[in-house]
Amino acid sequence: MNGVMTVVFFLGAILLIGTLYYIASFQRPGIYPPKKVLRQRALTLGVAGLIFIIIGVLIALFTK
């Protein structure tokens, strides 16, 4: 179960790093794709990352 928990935390961290990348891209002038698309991608990755982190925490709590 530790392997599953590690993978879930790792995926959550990767998704949150992707969120930070899109937020940084959003703030640059003259970018493509449009800011609306970048905002949507950042929101999607952020929500998915938080869900994976919460699942990882729940796995960690219930396996002890």
XYZ file of C-alpha atoms in Angstrom:
64
model
C 0.000 0.000 0.000
C 2.981 2.310 0.498
C 3.753 2.105 -3.210
C 0.230 3.155 -4.141
C 0.341 6.016 -1.670
C 3.685 7.202 -3.054
C 2.407 7.126 -6.640
C -0.739 9.051 -5.692
C 1.293 11.738 -3.891
C 3.730 11.913 -6.816
C 0.906 12.370 -9.341
C -0.638 15.072 -7.154
C 2.676 16.911 -6.960
C 3.207 16.689 -10.728
C -0.280 18.080 -11.364
C 0.281 20.959 -8.948
C 3.604 21.764 -10.641
C 1.734 21.834 -13.955
C -0.714 24.269 -12.403
C 2.140 26.581 -11.429
C 3.516 26.372 -14.974
C 0.203 27.444 -16.507
C -0.201 30.235 -13.965
C 3.258 31.529 -14.880
C 2.399 31.252 -18.595
C -0.842 33.097 -17.997
C 1.018 36.141 -16.708
C 3.286 36.532 -19.749
C 2.163 39.049 -22.371
C 1.477 38.004 -25.963
C 1.087 34.289 -25.396
C -0.630 31.524 -27.262
C -3.012 29.778 -26.399
C -5.398 32.465 -25.150
C -5.504 33.323 -21.463
C -8.945 31.782 -21.085
C -7.591 28.397 -22.174
C -4.566 28.689 -19.858
C -6.827 29.600 -16.946
C -9.016 26.563 -17.638
C -5.995 24.240 -17.849
C -4.546 25.618 -14.610
C -7.865 25.176 -12.829
C -8.271 21.620 -14.109
C -4.755 20.589 -13.118
C -5.077 22.277 -9.728
C -8.330 20.535 -8.870
C -6.994 17.169 -10.057
C -3.798 17.679 -8.043
C -5.710 18.501 -4.884
C -7.954 15.481 -5.353
C -4.916 13.206 -5.692
C -3.297 14.734 -2.598
C -6.513 14.243 -0.605
C -6.761 10.625 -1.790
C -3.145 10.089 -0.752
C -3.799 11.526 2.694
C -6.871 9.314 3.099
C -4.873 6.232 2.086
C -2.164 7.184 4.572
C -4.694 7.647 7.374
C -6.577 4.415 6.759
C -3.543 2.173 6.338
C -2.169 2.921 9.799
